Amino acid sequence: MAAPKLVIFDCDGVLVDSEPLANRKLIEYAAAHGLTLDAEASLREFNGAALRHRVAVLSARHHWTPPADFVAQVDAAIDASVGEADAIPGVAAVLDQLAREGVPVCLASNSRHAEIQLRLQHLGFVGRFLHCFSAAEDVANPKPAPDVYLHAAHTMGHAPEDCVVIEDSENGIRAARSAGMRVLGFARFTPAERVSALGATAFGDMRELPALLAGAVA
């Protein structure tokens, strides 16, 4: 693997351990409006998916009609609970090393800009990224569509094939691969064999990332 000209990080599940929190809030608010969900199954199915997509799928599947402001309610609850989610172990050291080596990094997430900034402030990561891109607000379609990754590459002035994406979800990996980018897949909630099947290089510990990015591991 050639060294990348741009490294694009996902946010939730890659920088911050927020997927279980977002899943809990969705389940809590769905239950309050008459829909009971299995926590493990929900996390497995919707890891990395935009909240509005999760709600649309659940509404169709269960013939469930949540209130019009349901997504806004859950978003607000997630924002209010930002302090409950910690950084993924080892990711701060990776960002430090990339900064020392002068490797350009940006962020591309399905989350809203306000949510991204809350996460970065909580983690102490403000200023670590050249730019933050939101699939919820900057492009027409969220992941698994490639829109946000193509937009990030274009804005940052790099060809997709010169970018490497750090992702953890099936939707995110599909988005980056559809954009023509190489992907390093953090195999936490997505099994390593599934990560590999989707065309990404699987890894299980953030300490592996610098070697992977440098091309020391194929």
Short mmCIF file of C-alpha atoms in Angstrom, two decimals, residues 11-218:
data_model
loop_
_atom_site.label_atom_id
_atom_site.label_comp_id
_atom_site.label_asym_id
_atom_site.label_seq_id
_atom_site.Cartn_x
_atom_site.Cartn_y
_atom_site.Cartn_z
CA CYS A 11 -16.03 9.88 13.68
CA ASP A 12 -18.43 7.63 15.61
CA GLY A 13 -16.86 4.27 16.32
CA VAL A 14 -13.44 5.36 15.03
CA LEU A 15 -12.58 8.43 17.08
CA VAL A 16 -15.21 8.15 19.78
CA ASP A 17 -16.96 5.17 21.34
CA SER A 18 -20.38 6.66 20.67
CA GLU A 19 -22.23 3.99 18.70
CA PRO A 20 -23.50 2.14 21.81
CA LEU A 21 -24.66 5.47 23.26
CA ALA A 22 -26.54 6.48 20.10
CA ASN A 23 -28.11 3.03 19.96
CA ARG A 24 -29.25 3.26 23.60
CA LYS A 25 -30.89 6.63 22.99
CA LEU A 26 -32.70 5.35 19.91
CA ILE A 27 -33.99 2.34 21.85
CA GLU A 28 -35.02 4.49 24.82
CA TYR A 29 -36.99 6.97 22.70
CA ALA A 30 -38.49 4.28 20.48
CA ALA A 31 -39.76 2.47 23.58
CA ALA A 32 -41.32 5.71 24.83
CA HIS A 33 -43.26 5.84 21.56
CA GLY A 34 -44.42 2.24 21.51
CA LEU A 35 -41.62 0.33 19.76
CA THR A 36 -39.46 -2.22 21.63
CA LEU A 37 -36.08 -3.01 20.06
CA ASP A 38 -33.36 -5.53 20.83
CA ALA A 39 -30.20 -3.59 21.75
CA GLU A 40 -27.65 -6.02 20.32
CA ALA A 41 -29.52 -6.59 17.07
CA SER A 42 -30.08 -2.86 16.61
CA LEU A 43 -26.42 -2.03 17.13
CA ARG A 44 -25.32 -4.79 14.77
CA GLU A 45 -27.72 -3.73 12.01
CA PHE A 46 -27.45 0.03 12.25
CA ASN A 47 -23.83 0.64 13.26
CA GLY A 48 -22.70 3.69 11.31
CA ALA A 49 -26.10 4.42 9.75
CA ALA A 50 -27.61 7.89 9.75
CA LEU A 51 -30.33 8.26 12.39
CA ARG A 52 -32.97 9.27 9.87
CA HIS A 53 -32.20 6.08 7.92
CA ARG A 54 -32.55 3.95 11.06
CA VAL A 55 -35.92 5.51 11.84
CA ALA A 56 -37.16 5.11 8.26
CA VAL A 57 -36.25 1.41 8.21
CA LEU A 58 -37.85 0.76 11.59
CA SER A 59 -41.00 2.66 10.64
CA ALA A 60 -41.47 0.62 7.47
CA ARG A 61 -40.58 -2.71 9.07
CA HIS A 62 -42.82 -2.36 12.13
CA HIS A 63 -45.59 -0.20 10.62
CA TRP A 64 -44.61 2.30 13.31
CA THR A 65 -45.32 6.01 13.12
CA PRO A 66 -43.08 8.03 15.46
CA PRO A 67 -43.76 11.72 16.06
CA ALA A 68 -42.58 14.14 13.38
CA ASP A 69 -39.80 15.46 15.61
CA PHE A 70 -38.58 12.01 16.70
CA VAL A 71 -35.19 12.28 14.99
CA ALA A 72 -34.68 15.74 16.50
CA GLN A 73 -35.56 14.37 19.95
CA VAL A 74 -33.04 11.55 19.70
CA ASP A 75 -30.37 13.85 18.24
CA ALA A 76 -30.84 16.23 21.17
CA ALA A 77 -30.59 13.36 23.67
CA ILE A 78 -27.37 12.14 22.05
CA ASP A 79 -25.90 15.64 22.10
CA ALA A 80 -26.80 16.05 25.77
CA SER A 81 -25.02 12.78 26.58
CA VAL A 82 -21.77 13.55 24.76
CA GLY A 83 -19.78 13.28 27.99
CA GLU A 84 -20.70 9.61 28.33
CA ALA A 85 -18.64 8.56 25.29
CA ASP A 86 -14.85 8.24 25.52
CA ALA A 87 -12.21 8.29 22.81
CA ILE A 88 -11.40 4.98 21.14
CA PRO A 89 -8.26 3.73 22.94
CA GLY A 90 -5.09 4.61 21.06
CA VAL A 91 -6.61 6.99 18.51
CA ALA A 92 -5.15 10.13 20.13
CA ALA A 93 -1.64 8.71 19.78
CA VAL A 94 -2.33 7.93 16.11
CA LEU A 95 -3.44 11.52 15.48
CA ASP A 96 -0.34 12.80 17.30
CA GLN A 97 1.93 10.68 15.12
CA LEU A 98 0.22 11.72 11.88
CA ALA A 99 0.57 15.37 12.91
CA ARG A 100 4.29 14.92 13.63
CA GLU A 101 4.75 13.30 10.22
CA GLY A 102 2.78 16.03 8.45
CA VAL A 103 0.15 13.68 7.06
CA PRO A 104 -3.01 15.64 6.12
CA VAL A 105 -6.11 14.38 7.92
CA CYS A 106 -9.79 15.29 7.68
CA LEU A 107 -13.03 13.86 9.01
CA ALA A 108 -16.14 12.63 7.17
CA SER A 109 -19.16 11.49 9.18
CA ASN A 110 -22.85 10.76 8.80
CA SER A 111 -23.40 12.98 11.84
CA ARG A 112 -24.44 16.63 11.84
CA HIS A 113 -21.77 19.35 12.12
CA ALA A 114 -22.99 20.34 15.58
CA GLU A 115 -22.72 16.75 16.76
CA ILE A 116 -19.25 16.36 15.26
CA GLN A 117 -18.02 19.51 17.00
CA LEU A 118 -19.46 18.40 20.34
CA ARG A 119 -17.60 15.11 19.98
CA LEU A 120 -14.31 16.80 19.10
CA GLN A 121 -14.62 19.30 21.95
CA HIS A 122 -15.32 16.53 24.44
CA LEU A 123 -12.33 14.50 23.24
CA GLY A 124 -9.96 17.46 23.03
CA PHE A 125 -9.57 16.88 19.28
CA VAL A 126 -10.58 20.35 18.07
CA GLY A 127 -8.01 21.54 15.55
CA ARG A 128 -6.72 18.05 14.76
CA PHE A 129 -8.48 17.91 11.36
CA LEU A 130 -8.04 20.18 8.36
CA HIS A 131 -11.76 20.00 7.68
CA CYS A 132 -14.86 18.17 8.93
CA PHE A 133 -17.49 16.96 6.47
CA SER A 134 -21.06 16.01 7.34
CA ALA A 135 -23.02 13.61 5.17
CA ALA A 136 -26.14 14.82 6.98
CA GLU A 137 -25.67 18.43 5.88
CA ASP A 138 -23.02 18.77 3.15
CA VAL A 139 -24.17 16.23 0.54
CA ALA A 140 -27.37 14.74 -0.83
CA ASN A 141 -26.99 11.18 0.46
CA PRO A 142 -25.47 9.69 3.63
CA LYS A 143 -23.24 6.64 3.75
CA PRO A 144 -23.38 4.00 2.23
CA ALA A 145 -23.55 6.44 -0.69
CA PRO A 146 -20.04 7.69 -1.58
CA ASP A 147 -21.09 11.35 -1.62
CA VAL A 148 -19.37 12.57 1.54
CA TYR A 149 -16.07 10.87 0.71
CA LEU A 150 -16.03 12.17 -2.86
CA HIS A 151 -16.89 15.64 -1.54
CA ALA A 152 -14.06 15.45 1.00
CA ALA A 153 -11.48 14.37 -1.59
CA HIS A 154 -12.58 17.07 -4.05
CA THR A 155 -12.59 19.80 -1.41
CA MET A 156 -9.17 18.77 -0.11
CA GLY A 157 -7.74 18.60 -3.64
CA HIS A 158 -6.89 14.92 -3.84
CA ALA A 159 -7.90 12.10 -6.17
CA PRO A 160 -9.97 9.37 -4.47
CA GLU A 161 -7.30 6.76 -5.16
CA ASP A 162 -4.79 8.83 -3.17
CA CYS A 163 -6.98 8.80 -0.05
CA VAL A 164 -7.19 6.23 2.72
CA VAL A 165 -10.31 6.05 4.87
CA ILE A 166 -10.50 4.80 8.46
CA GLU A 167 -13.94 3.25 8.98
CA ASP A 168 -15.67 0.83 11.34
CA SER A 169 -19.12 0.19 9.85
CA GLU A 170 -20.39 -1.69 6.82
CA ASN A 171 -22.11 1.45 5.53
CA GLY A 172 -18.95 3.48 5.88
CA ILE A 173 -16.75 0.87 4.20
CA ARG A 174 -19.21 0.58 1.32
CA ALA A 175 -19.26 4.37 0.94
CA ALA A 176 -15.48 4.69 0.82
CA ARG A 177 -15.01 1.72 -1.50
CA SER A 178 -17.71 3.10 -3.83
CA ALA A 179 -15.75 6.37 -3.86
CA GLY A 180 -12.70 4.46 -5.11
CA MET A 181 -10.73 4.83 -1.89
CA ARG A 182 -8.65 2.37 0.08
CA VAL A 183 -10.14 1.52 3.46
CA LEU A 184 -8.70 0.38 6.76
CA GLY A 185 -11.57 -1.20 8.68
CA PHE A 186 -11.61 -1.08 12.48
CA ALA A 187 -13.10 -4.47 13.34
CA ARG A 188 -14.98 -3.79 16.54
CA PHE A 189 -18.72 -4.15 15.98
CA THR A 190 -18.16 -5.32 12.39
CA PRO A 191 -16.37 -8.71 12.36
CA ALA A 192 -12.95 -8.80 10.70
CA GLU A 193 -14.08 -11.33 8.10
CA ARG A 194 -16.95 -9.05 7.11
CA VAL A 195 -14.62 -6.04 6.92
CA SER A 196 -12.35 -8.01 4.57
CA ALA A 197 -15.28 -9.24 2.47
CA LEU A 198 -16.30 -5.63 1.88
CA GLY A 199 -12.88 -4.85 0.44
CA ALA A 200 -11.19 -3.21 3.43
CA THR A 201 -8.04 -4.14 5.34
CA ALA A 202 -9.20 -5.23 8.79
CA PHE A 203 -7.42 -4.25 11.99
CA GLY A 204 -8.41 -4.60 15.63
CA ASP A 205 -6.22 -2.15 17.53
CA MET A 206 -5.54 1.52 16.81
CA ARG A 207 -1.85 0.91 17.53
CA GLU A 208 -1.73 -0.97 14.21
CA LEU A 209 -2.77 2.06 12.18
CA PRO A 210 0.56 3.91 11.73
CA ALA A 211 2.21 0.83 10.21
CA LEU A 212 -0.79 0.19 7.99
CA LEU A 213 -0.82 3.79 6.78
CA ALA A 214 2.92 3.73 6.13
CA GLY A 215 2.52 0.64 4.00
CA ALA A 216 4.47 -1.61 6.37
CA VAL A 217 1.50 -4.01 6.44
CA ALA A 218 -0.39 -4.88 3.27
#
